[in-house]
Structures are given as C-alpha cells and as structure tokens.
mmCIF file of C-alpha atoms in Angstrom:
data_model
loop_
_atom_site.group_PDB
_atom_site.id
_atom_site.type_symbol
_atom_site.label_atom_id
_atom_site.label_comp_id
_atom_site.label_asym_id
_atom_site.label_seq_id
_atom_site.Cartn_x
_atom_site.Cartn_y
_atom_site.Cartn_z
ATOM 1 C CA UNK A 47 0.000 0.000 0.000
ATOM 2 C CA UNK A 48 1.855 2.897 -0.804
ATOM 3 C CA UNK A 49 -0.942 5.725 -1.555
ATOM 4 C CA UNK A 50 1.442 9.433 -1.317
ATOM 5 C CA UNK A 51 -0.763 11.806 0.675
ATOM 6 C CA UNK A 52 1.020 14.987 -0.418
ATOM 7 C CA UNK A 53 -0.587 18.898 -0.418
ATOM 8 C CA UNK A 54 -0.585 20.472 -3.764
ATOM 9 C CA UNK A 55 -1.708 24.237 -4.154
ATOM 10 C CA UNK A 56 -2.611 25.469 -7.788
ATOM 11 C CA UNK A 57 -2.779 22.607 -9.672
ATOM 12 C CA UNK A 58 0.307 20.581 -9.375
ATOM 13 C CA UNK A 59 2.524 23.620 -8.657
ATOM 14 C CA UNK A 60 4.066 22.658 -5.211
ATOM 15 C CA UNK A 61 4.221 25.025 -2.589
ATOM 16 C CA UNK A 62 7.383 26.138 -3.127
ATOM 17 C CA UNK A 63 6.705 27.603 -6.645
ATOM 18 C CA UNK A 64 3.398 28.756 -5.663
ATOM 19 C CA UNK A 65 4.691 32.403 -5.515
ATOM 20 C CA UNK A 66 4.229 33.081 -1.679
ATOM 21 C CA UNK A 67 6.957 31.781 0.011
ATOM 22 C CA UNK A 68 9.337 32.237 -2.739
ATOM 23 C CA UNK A 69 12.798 32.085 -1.634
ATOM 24 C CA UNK A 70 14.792 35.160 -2.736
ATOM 25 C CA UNK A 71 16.821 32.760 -5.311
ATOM 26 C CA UNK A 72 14.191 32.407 -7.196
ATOM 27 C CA UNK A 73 12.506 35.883 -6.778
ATOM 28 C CA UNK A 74 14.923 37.497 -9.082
ATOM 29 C CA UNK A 75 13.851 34.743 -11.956
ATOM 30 C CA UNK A 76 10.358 35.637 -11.571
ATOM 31 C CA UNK A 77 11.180 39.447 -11.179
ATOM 32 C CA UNK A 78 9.040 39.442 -7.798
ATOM 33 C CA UNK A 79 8.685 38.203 -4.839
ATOM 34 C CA UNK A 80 4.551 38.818 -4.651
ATOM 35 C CA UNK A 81 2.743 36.308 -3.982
ATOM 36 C CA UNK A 82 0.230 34.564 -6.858
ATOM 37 C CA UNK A 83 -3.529 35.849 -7.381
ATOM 38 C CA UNK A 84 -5.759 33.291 -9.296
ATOM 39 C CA UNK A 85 -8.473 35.821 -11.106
ATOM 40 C CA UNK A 86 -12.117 35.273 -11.324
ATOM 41 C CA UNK A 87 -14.154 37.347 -13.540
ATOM 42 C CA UNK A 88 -17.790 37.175 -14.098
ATOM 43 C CA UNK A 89 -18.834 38.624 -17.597
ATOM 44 C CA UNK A 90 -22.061 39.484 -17.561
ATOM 45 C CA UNK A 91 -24.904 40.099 -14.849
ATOM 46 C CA UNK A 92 -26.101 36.465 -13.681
ATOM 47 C CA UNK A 93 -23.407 34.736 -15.011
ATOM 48 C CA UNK A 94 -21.025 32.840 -13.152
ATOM 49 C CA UNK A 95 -17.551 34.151 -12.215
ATOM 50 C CA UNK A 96 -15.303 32.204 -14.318
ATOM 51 C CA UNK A 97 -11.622 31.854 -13.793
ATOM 52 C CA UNK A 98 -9.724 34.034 -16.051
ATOM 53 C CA UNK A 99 -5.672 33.397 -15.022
ATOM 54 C CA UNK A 100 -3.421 34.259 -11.992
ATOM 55 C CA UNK A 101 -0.925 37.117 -11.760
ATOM 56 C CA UNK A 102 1.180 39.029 -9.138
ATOM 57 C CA UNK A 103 0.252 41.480 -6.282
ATOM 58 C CA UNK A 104 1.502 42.367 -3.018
ATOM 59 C CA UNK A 105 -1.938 42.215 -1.772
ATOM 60 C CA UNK A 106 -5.478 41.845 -2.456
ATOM 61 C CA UNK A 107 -6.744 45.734 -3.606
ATOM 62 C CA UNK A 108 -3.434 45.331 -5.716
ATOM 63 C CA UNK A 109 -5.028 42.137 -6.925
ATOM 64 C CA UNK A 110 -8.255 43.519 -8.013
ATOM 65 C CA UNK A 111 -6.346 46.276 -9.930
ATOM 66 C CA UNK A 112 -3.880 44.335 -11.959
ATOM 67 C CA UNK A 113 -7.256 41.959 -12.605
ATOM 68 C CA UNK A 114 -9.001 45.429 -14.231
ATOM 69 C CA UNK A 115 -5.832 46.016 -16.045
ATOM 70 C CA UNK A 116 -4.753 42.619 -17.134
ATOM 71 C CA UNK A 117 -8.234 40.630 -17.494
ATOM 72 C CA UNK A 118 -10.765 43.159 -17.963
ATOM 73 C CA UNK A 119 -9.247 45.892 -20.760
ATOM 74 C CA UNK A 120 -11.042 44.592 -23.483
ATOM 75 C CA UNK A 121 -14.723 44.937 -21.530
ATOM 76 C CA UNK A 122 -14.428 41.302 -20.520
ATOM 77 C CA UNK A 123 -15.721 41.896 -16.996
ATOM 78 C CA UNK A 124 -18.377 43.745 -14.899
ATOM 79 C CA UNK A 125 -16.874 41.848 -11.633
ATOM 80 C CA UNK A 126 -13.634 40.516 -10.078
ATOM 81 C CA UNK A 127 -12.625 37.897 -7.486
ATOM 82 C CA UNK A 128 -9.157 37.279 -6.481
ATOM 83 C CA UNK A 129 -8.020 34.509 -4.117
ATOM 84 C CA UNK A 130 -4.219 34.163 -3.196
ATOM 85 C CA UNK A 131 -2.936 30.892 -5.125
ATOM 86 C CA UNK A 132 -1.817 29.531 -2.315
ATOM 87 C CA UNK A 133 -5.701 28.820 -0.701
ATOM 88 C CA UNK A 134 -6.300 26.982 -4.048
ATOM 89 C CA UNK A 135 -6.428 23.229 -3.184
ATOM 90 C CA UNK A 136 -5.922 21.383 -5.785
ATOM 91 C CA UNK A 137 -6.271 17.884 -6.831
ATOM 92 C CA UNK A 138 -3.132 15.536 -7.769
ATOM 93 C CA UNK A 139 -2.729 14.755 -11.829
ATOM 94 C CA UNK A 140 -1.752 11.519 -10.251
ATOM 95 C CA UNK A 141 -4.741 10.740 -8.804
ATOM 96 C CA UNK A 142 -6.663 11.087 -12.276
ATOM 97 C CA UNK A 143 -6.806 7.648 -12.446
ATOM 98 C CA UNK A 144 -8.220 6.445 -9.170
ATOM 99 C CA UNK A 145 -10.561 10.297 -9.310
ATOM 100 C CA UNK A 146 -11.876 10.428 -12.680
ATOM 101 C CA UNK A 147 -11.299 6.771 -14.469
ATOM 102 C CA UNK A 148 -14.075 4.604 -12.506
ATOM 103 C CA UNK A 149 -16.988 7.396 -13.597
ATOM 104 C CA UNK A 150 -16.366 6.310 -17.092
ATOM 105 C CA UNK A 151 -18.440 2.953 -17.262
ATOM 106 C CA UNK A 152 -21.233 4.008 -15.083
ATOM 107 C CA UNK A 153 -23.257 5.032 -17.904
ATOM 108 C CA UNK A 154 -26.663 4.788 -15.723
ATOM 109 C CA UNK A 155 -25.694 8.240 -14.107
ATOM 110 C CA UNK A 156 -26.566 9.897 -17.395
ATOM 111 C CA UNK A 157 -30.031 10.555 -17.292
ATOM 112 C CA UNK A 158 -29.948 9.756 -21.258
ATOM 113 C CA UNK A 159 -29.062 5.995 -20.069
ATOM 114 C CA UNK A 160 -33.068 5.339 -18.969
ATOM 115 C CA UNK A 161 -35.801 5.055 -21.287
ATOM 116 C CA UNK A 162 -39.159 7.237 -20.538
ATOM 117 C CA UNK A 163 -42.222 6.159 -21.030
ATOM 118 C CA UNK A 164 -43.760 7.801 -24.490
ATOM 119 C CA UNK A 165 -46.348 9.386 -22.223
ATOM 120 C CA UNK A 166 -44.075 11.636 -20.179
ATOM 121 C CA UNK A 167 -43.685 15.053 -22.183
ATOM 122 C CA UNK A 168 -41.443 17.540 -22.280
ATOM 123 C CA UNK A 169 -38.316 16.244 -20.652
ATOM 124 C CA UNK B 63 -13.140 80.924 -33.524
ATOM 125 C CA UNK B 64 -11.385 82.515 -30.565
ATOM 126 C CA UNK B 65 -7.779 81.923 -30.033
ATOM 127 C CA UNK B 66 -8.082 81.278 -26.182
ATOM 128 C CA UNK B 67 -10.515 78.613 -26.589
ATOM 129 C CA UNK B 68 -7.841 76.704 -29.082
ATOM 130 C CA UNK B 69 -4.846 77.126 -27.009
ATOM 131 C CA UNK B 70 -7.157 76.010 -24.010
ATOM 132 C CA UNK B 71 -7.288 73.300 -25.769
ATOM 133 C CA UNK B 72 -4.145 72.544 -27.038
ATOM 134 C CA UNK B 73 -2.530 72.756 -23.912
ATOM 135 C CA UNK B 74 -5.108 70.236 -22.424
ATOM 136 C CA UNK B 75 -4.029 68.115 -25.235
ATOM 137 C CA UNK B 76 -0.332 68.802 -25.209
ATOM 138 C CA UNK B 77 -0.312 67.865 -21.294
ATOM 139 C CA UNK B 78 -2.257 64.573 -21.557
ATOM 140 C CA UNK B 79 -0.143 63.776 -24.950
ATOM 141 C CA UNK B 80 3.318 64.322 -23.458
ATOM 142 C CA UNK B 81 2.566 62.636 -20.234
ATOM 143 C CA UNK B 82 1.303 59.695 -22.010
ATOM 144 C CA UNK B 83 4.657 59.852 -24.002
ATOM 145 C CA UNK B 84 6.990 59.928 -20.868
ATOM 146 C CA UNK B 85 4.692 57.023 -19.446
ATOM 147 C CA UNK B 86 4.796 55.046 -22.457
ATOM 148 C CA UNK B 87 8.598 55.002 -21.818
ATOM 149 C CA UNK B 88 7.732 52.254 -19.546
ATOM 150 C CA UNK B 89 6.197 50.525 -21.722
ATOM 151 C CA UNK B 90 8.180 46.880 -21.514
ATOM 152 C CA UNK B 91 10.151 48.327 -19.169
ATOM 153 C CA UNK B 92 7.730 48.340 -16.072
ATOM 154 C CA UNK B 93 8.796 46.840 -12.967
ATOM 155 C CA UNK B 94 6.628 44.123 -13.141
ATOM 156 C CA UNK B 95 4.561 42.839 -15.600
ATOM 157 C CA UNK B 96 0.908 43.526 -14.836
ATOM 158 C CA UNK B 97 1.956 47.274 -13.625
ATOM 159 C CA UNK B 98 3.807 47.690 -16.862
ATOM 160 C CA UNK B 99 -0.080 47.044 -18.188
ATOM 161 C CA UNK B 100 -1.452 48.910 -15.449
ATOM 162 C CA UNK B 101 0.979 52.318 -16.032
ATOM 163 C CA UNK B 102 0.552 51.247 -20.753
ATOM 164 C CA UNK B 103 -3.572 51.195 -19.473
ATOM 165 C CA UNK B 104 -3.066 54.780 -18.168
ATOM 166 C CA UNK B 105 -0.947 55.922 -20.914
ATOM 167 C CA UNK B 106 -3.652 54.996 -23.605
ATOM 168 C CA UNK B 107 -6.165 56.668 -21.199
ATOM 169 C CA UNK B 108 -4.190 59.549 -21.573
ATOM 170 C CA UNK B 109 -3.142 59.602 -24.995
ATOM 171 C CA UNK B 110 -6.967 59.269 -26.020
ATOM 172 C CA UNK B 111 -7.826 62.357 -23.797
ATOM 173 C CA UNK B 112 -4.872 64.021 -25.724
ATOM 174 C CA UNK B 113 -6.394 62.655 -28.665
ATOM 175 C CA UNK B 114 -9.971 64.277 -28.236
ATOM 176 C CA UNK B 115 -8.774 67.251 -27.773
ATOM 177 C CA UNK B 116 -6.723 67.426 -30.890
ATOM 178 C CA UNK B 117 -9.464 66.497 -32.692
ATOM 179 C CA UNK B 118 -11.706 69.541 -31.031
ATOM 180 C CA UNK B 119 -8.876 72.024 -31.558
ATOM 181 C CA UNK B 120 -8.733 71.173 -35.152
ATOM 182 C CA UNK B 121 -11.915 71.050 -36.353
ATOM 183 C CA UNK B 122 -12.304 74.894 -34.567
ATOM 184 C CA UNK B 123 -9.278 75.477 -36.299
ATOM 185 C CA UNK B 124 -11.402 76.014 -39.573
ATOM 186 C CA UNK B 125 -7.719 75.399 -41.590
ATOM 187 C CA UNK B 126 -8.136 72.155 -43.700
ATOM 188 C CA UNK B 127 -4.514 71.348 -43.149
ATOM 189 C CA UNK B 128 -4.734 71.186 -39.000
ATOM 190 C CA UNK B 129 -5.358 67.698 -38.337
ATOM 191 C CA UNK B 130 -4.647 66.003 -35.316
ATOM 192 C CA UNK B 131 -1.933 64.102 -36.610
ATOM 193 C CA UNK B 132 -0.403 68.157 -37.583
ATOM 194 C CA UNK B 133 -0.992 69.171 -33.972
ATOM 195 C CA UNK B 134 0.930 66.714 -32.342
ATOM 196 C CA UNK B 135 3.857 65.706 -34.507
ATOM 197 C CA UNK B 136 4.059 69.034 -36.746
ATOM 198 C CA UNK B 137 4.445 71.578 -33.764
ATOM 199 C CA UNK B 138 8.097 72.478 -32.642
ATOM 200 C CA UNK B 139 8.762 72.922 -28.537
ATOM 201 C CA UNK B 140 7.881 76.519 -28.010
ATOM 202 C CA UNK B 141 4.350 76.328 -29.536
ATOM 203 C CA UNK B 142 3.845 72.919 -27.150
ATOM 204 C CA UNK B 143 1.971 74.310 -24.065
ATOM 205 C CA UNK B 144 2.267 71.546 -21.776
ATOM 206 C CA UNK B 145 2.605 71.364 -18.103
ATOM 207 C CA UNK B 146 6.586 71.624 -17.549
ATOM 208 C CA UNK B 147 5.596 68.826 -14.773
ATOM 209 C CA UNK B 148 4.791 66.283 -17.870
ATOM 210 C CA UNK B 149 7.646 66.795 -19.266
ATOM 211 C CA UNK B 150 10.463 65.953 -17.015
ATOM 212 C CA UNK B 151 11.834 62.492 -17.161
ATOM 213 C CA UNK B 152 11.387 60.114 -14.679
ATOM 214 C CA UNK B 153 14.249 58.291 -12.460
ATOM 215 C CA UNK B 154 12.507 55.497 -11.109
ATOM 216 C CA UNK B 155 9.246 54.435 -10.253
ATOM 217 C CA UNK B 156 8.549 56.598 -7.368
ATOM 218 C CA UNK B 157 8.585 59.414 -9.996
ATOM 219 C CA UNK B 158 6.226 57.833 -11.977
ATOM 220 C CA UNK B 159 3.627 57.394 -10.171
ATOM 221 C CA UNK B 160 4.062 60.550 -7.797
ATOM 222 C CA UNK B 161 3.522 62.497 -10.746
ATOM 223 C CA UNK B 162 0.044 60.536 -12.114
ATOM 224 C CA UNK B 163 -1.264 61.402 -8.541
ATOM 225 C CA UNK B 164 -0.412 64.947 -9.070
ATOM 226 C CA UNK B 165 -1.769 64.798 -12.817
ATOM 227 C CA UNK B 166 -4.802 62.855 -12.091
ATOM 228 C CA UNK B 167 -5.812 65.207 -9.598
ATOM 229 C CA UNK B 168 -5.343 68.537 -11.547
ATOM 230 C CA UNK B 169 -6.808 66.632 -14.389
ATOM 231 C CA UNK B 170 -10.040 65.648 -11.930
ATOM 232 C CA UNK B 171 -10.866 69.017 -10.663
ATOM 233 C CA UNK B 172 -10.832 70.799 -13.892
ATOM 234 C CA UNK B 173 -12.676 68.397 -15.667
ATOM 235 C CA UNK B 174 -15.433 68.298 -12.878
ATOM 236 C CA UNK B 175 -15.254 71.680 -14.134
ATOM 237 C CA UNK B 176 -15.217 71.586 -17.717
ATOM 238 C CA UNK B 177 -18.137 69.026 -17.360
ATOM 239 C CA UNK B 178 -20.454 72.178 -16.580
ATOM 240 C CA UNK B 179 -19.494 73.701 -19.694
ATOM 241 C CA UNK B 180 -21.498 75.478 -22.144
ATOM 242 C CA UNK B 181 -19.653 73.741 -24.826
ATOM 243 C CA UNK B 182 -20.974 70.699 -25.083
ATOM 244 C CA UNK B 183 -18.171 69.267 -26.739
ATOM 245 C CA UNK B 184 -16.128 69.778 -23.765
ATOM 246 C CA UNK B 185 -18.385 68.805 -21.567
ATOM 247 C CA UNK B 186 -18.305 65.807 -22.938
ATOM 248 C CA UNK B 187 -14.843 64.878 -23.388
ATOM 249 C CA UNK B 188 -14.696 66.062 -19.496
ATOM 250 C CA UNK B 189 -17.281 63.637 -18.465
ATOM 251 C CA UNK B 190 -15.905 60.191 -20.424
ATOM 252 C CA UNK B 191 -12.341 61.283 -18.847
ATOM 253 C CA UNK B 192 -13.139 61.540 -15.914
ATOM 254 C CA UNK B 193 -14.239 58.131 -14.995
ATOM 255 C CA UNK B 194 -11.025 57.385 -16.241
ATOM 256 C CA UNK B 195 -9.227 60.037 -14.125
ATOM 257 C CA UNK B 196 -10.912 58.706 -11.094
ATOM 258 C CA UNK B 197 -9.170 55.342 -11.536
ATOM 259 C CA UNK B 198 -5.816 56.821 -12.549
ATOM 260 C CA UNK B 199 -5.888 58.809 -8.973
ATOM 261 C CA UNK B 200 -6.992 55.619 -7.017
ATOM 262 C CA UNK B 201 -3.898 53.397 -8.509
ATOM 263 C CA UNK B 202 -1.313 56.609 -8.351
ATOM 264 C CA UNK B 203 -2.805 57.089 -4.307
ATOM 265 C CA UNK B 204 -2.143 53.544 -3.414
ATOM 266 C CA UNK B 205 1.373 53.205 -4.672
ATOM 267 C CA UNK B 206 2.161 56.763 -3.390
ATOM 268 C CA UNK B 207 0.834 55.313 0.035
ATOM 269 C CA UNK B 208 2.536 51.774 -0.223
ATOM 270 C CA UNK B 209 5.971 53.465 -1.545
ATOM 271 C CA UNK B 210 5.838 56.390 1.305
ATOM 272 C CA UNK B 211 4.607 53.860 3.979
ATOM 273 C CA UNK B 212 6.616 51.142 3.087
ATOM 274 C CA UNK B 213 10.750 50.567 3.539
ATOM 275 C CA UNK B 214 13.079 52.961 3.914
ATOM 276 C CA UNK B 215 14.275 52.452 0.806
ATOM 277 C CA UNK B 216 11.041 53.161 -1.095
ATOM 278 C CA UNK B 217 10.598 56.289 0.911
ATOM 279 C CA UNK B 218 13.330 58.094 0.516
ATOM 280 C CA UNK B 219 12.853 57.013 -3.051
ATOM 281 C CA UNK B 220 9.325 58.936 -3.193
ATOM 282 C CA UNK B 221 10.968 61.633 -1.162
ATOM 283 C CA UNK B 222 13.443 62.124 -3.440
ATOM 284 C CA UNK B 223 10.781 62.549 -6.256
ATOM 285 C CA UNK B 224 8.939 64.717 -4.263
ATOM 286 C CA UNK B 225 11.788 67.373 -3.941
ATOM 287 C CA UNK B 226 12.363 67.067 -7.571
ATOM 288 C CA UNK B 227 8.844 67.639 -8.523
ATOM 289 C CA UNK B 228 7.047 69.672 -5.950
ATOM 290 C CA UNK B 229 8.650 72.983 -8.365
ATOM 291 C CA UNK B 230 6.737 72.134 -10.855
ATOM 292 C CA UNK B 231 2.790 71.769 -9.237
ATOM 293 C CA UNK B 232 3.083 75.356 -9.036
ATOM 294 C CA UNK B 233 1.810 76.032 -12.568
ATOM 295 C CA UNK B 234 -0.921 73.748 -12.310
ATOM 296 C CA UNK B 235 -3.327 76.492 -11.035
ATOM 297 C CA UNK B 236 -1.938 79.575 -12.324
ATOM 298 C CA UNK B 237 -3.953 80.704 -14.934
ATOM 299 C CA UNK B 238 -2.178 81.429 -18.365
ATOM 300 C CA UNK B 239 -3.433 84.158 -20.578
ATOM 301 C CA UNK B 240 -5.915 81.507 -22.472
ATOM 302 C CA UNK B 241 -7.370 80.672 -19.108
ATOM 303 C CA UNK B 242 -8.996 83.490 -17.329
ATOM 304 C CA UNK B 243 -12.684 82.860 -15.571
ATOM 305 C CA UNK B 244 -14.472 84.808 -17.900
ATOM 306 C CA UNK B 245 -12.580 82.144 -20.813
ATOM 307 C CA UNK B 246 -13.171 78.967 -18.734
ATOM 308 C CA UNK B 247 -16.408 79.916 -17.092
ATOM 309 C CA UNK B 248 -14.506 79.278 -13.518
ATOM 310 C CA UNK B 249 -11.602 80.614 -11.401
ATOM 311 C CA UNK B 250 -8.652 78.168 -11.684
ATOM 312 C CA UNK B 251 -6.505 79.253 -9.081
ATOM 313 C CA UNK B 252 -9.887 78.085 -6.681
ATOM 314 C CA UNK B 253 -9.032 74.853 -7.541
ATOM 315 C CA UNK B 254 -5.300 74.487 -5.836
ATOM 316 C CA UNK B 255 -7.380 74.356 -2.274
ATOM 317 C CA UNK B 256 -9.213 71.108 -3.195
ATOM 318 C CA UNK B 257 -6.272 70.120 -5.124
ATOM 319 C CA UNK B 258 -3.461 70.292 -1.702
ATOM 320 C CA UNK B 259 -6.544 68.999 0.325
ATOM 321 C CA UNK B 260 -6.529 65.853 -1.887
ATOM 322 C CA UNK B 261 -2.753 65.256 -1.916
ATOM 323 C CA UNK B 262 -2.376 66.049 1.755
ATOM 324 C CA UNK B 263 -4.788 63.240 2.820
ATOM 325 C CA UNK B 264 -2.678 60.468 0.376
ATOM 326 C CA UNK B 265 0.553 62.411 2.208
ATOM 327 C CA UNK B 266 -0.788 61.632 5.557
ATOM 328 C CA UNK B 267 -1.005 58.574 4.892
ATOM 329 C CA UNK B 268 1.867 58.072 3.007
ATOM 330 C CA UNK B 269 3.820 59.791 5.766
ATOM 331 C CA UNK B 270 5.266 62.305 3.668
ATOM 332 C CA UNK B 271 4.591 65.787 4.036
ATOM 333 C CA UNK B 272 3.885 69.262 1.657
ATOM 334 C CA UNK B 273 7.370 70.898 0.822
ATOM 335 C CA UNK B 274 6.679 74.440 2.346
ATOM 336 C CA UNK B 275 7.971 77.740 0.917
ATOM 337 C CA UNK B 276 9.331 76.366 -2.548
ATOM 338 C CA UNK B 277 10.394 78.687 -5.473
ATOM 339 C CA UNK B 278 7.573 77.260 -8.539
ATOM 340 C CA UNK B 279 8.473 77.308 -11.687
ATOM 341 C CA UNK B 280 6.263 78.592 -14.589
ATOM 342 C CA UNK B 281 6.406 78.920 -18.627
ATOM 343 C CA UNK B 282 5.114 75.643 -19.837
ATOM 344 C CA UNK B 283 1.684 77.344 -20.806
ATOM 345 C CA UNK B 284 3.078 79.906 -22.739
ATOM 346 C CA UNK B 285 5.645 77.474 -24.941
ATOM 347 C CA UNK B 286 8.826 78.171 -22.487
ATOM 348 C CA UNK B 287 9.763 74.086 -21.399
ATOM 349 C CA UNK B 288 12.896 72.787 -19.747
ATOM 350 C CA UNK B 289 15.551 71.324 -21.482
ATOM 351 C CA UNK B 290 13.501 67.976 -21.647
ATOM 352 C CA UNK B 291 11.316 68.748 -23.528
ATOM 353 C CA UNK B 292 12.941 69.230 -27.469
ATOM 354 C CA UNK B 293 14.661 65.464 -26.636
ATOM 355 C CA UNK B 294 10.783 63.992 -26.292
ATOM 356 C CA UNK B 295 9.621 65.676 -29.405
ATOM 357 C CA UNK B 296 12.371 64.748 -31.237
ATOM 358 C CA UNK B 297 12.034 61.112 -30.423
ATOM 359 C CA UNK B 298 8.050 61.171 -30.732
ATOM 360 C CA UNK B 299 8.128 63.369 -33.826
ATOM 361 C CA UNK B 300 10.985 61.635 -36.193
ATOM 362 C CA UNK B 301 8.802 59.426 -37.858
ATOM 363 C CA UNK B 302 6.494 61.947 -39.153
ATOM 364 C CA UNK B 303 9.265 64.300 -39.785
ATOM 365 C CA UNK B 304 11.287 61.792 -41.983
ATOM 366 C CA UNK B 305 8.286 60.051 -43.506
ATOM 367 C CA UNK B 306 5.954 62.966 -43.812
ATOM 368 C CA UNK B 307 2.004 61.247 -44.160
ATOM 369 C CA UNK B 308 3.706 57.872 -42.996
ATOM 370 C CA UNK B 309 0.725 55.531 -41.742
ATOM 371 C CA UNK B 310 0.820 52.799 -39.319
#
C-alpha cells in the first residue's frame, strides 16, 4: 500500500513555486517576490464568475487592480474575485486515475441511459 | 473661432499627450509585468484624452490642413503648451507614479469643471475622462501610500521625487493668458485648495509631508519648457518628420 498523501496548491505547482513563500533565489527569476492571485471574472450580470488566469500582487486591492488592467481591458468583466494561489487546493494529476477513471463505465448516471415512457412530455 | 478657446485646448491636449509619451517610456520596461499594463492602461487613457482634444482644436481650427496628426507631430517645442511637470523624465518608479497622482488630480478638478461647460463638446470629453481620471488617482494614491509607507528604501525614493517635482505643481493652477474665468467659465486658481486637500490626505497617509515655501516654476503654458522637452519631441516626432504622411 503505498498511496502518497502529499498537499498540492494550484494545480500541481508545489508550494514552493506557488509564488508566496518564494525564496529570494528564485525571486529574481520571476522578477518578484509577490505572492500569486488566481483571477475570477464574471462577464455578464447572472453569469457565473469564471476563472480568467493568476498574476502578481503584493496584496489583495493590488489584486483587483492588476485583474481590471490585465483581465478586464477589453470589456471582458463587470466583476472581479481574487483569491491568493496559495488557498487553491488542488487535486493531484496523479490521482486522475483512481478520481476520474471509474466514472467512465457508469453510464446509468446519465439521465440519457433510462428510457421514458412515451407518455411523459417535455423532458 | 477665438484663439483662447484653441490654445485652451491645445494645452489640455499637449499635457495629456506628453505625459502619455513619458509614461509610455515604460512601456516593456515596467517593474513588473501587470503594472507595466497597469501604467501602458493609463498611458492609452491619456493619450486618447490628448487625442480628443486634438481632434476639437482642429476642427475649430477652420484650416483644412490642422489635423490632429499636424498638432501633435508638426508643432516644434515653443508652440507645445504643456505642463513643464509632464515633461520631465522620470528616475525610477517613485517618480512615476508621484507624478500621475499629481496629474490625475489637476486633471479631476478641472474636468469636474469643464463638465459644466457650455460647450458641449467639452463637456463631454470632461465627463468620459473623468471616470477614467478617477481610476488613474486611485492606482497613483495607493502606490504613493505603499511606496511612502513602506521601507526605507522606497521612501526616501518617493521623497526624493517629491523634492524634484514639488517645483513644478506650481503652474498647475496659475492661470495662463488663455485661461482666465471669464474664458473657462470658472476661477482656476480656486481649484489648488481642493487640489493640496486631496494630496495632503494620500501624504498623511503616506507619511510624507507638503514641501513648504518652494520657489515654482512657470512657462510651460506659454511654450517656455525645460531642457527635456525638445529630446521627447524629437524622439516622438521623427517618424512623421522623416516620412511625412507615414501611416501605421
């Protein structure tokens, strides 16, 4: 039995590249030490806030505002979340198999799988 | 057509147009990437204020030839009417956006301003600018604060560009000849109070404070710049001068 608990943040981006806690090193090769923002941005009234990329900021109103100037400059946006990368819990590419594999034969989950009776309209 | 009203307005568009040229020096060359977006954003802000104007100025102009395009890349530096403040370069960052705040803020009270004027073409350039001004003075204020409240470093960076630029807020609010209340409708020099009350509170926060009894210099509204000045044009104008009617 040798299942690997591990933490990953950001997709598969281990904590130590997740921008936060970057060691100085490796601050100069990414030209900052701020931490990563993941961007949400919701188009339109009543849609849903959709994730739109991640980018530097020393804090969250800095966030927002490189957000409006990196996401939004082409009217893509009417609103903005940002969440520091390094809350974003992500899970493991190597547990794709054992996560998402065994929902691939279960066909009866799709409501197109059961037949309805001719008399029941409109669904 | 009066000849106030036009120089009014070229020297609205002359200050937005150089600023966004000194700003746009940045361009690539920000200190990180999304505020080298953040500062190009502002620049293209400013640059289409400049470019409204232009466009005012020469259709009053009633002379076929006056274009925009003639306005800004045809005029040599002592018919440019710009701030002098616009025009100096910038050392580092702290310059940069020390001077939007100062900018933004001039730029915010005479447009609220201009927005009551009977020209309605004003007007209206004054009211889609300054939605945009409003932003440009919330981004300058919060690096202002987080440079002046931050290490030592950054602050006696920011105090540094504050000595070198203080000089040159003087002009902001002295009227030139083209901008007398009965020409703009208000008093300008009424608008320094709320200007230093608006500065003040981002000072007091930034923990910096007003330089007090400083000799202001004066001439960019009349066409009499620093030493700056002919270098920018001369970089921002070559094209047009070389290629004459050369088109993107």
């Amino acid at each position: 039995m040798s299942i690997r608990i591990q933490k990953f943040y950001y997709g598969d981006i281990p904590e130590e590249k997740s921008g936060a806690f970057m060691p100085s090193s490796m601050a100069n090769e990414a030209s900052s030490g701020w931490p990563l923002w993941e961007v949400f941005i919701r188009s339109k009234q009543g849609l849903d806030h959709k994730h739109a990329g991640s980018l530097h900021a020393a804090d969250a109103a800095m966030a927002i505002e490189n957000a409006r100037d990196v996401y939004t400059r082409r009217q893509e946006g009417i609103s903005i979340w940002v969440v520091e990368s390094k809350y974003v819990h992500a899970s493991n590419p190597d547990d794709a198999e054992s996560f998402y594999d065994p929902a691939s034969d279960k066909v009866y989950r799709h409501p197109t799988f059961y037949d309805l009776p001719d008399e029941v309209k409109h669904m | 057509m009066s000849i106030s009203k036009l120089d009014f307005l070229k020297f609205q568009a002359d200050s937005s147009h150089i600023l966004s040229q000194r700003n746009a020096e940045l361009c690539a060359h920000g200190p990180i990437l999304e505020q080298d977006i953040a500062i190009t954003n502002i620049t293209l802000d400013l640059l289409g204020q400049a470019r409204n104007f232009y466009q005012y100025a020469a259709t009053l102009s009633g002379d076929p030839v006056v274009t925009e395009d003639s306005l800004a890349y045809l005029r040599n530096e002592r018919e440019y009417k710009n701030l002098l403040l616009v025009e100096l370069p910038a050392a580092d960052w702290s310059y940069t956006v020390l001077r939007q705040l100062f900018y933004s803020v001039y730029q915010y009270l005479v447009f609220e301003q201009l927005e009551k004027s009977t020209d309605l073409q004003i007007a209206a350039i004054a009211t889609k600018s300054l939605k945009e001004t409003t932003y440009h003075i919330k981004w300058s204020s919060e690096w202002v604060i987080r440079l002046g409240d931050g290490t030592e470093e950054s602050h006696s960076r920011i105090k540094k560009a504050l000595v070198d630029y203080w000089p040159y807020t003087g002009e902001l609010f002295i009227p030139a000849p083209y901008e007398t209340e009965t020409l703009l409708g208000f008093d300008l020099s009424a608008l320094k109070y709320g200007w230093l009350k608006q500065i003040s509170a981002v000072f007091e926060e930034a923990k910096l404070s007003i330089p007090e009894n400083i000799f202001m210099q004066t001439g960019g509204k009349t066409g009499v710049h620093t030493e700056h000045l002919g270098f920018l044009l001369a970089e921002m104008q070559h094209l047009q001068r070389s290629h004459p009617g050369a088109i993107w």
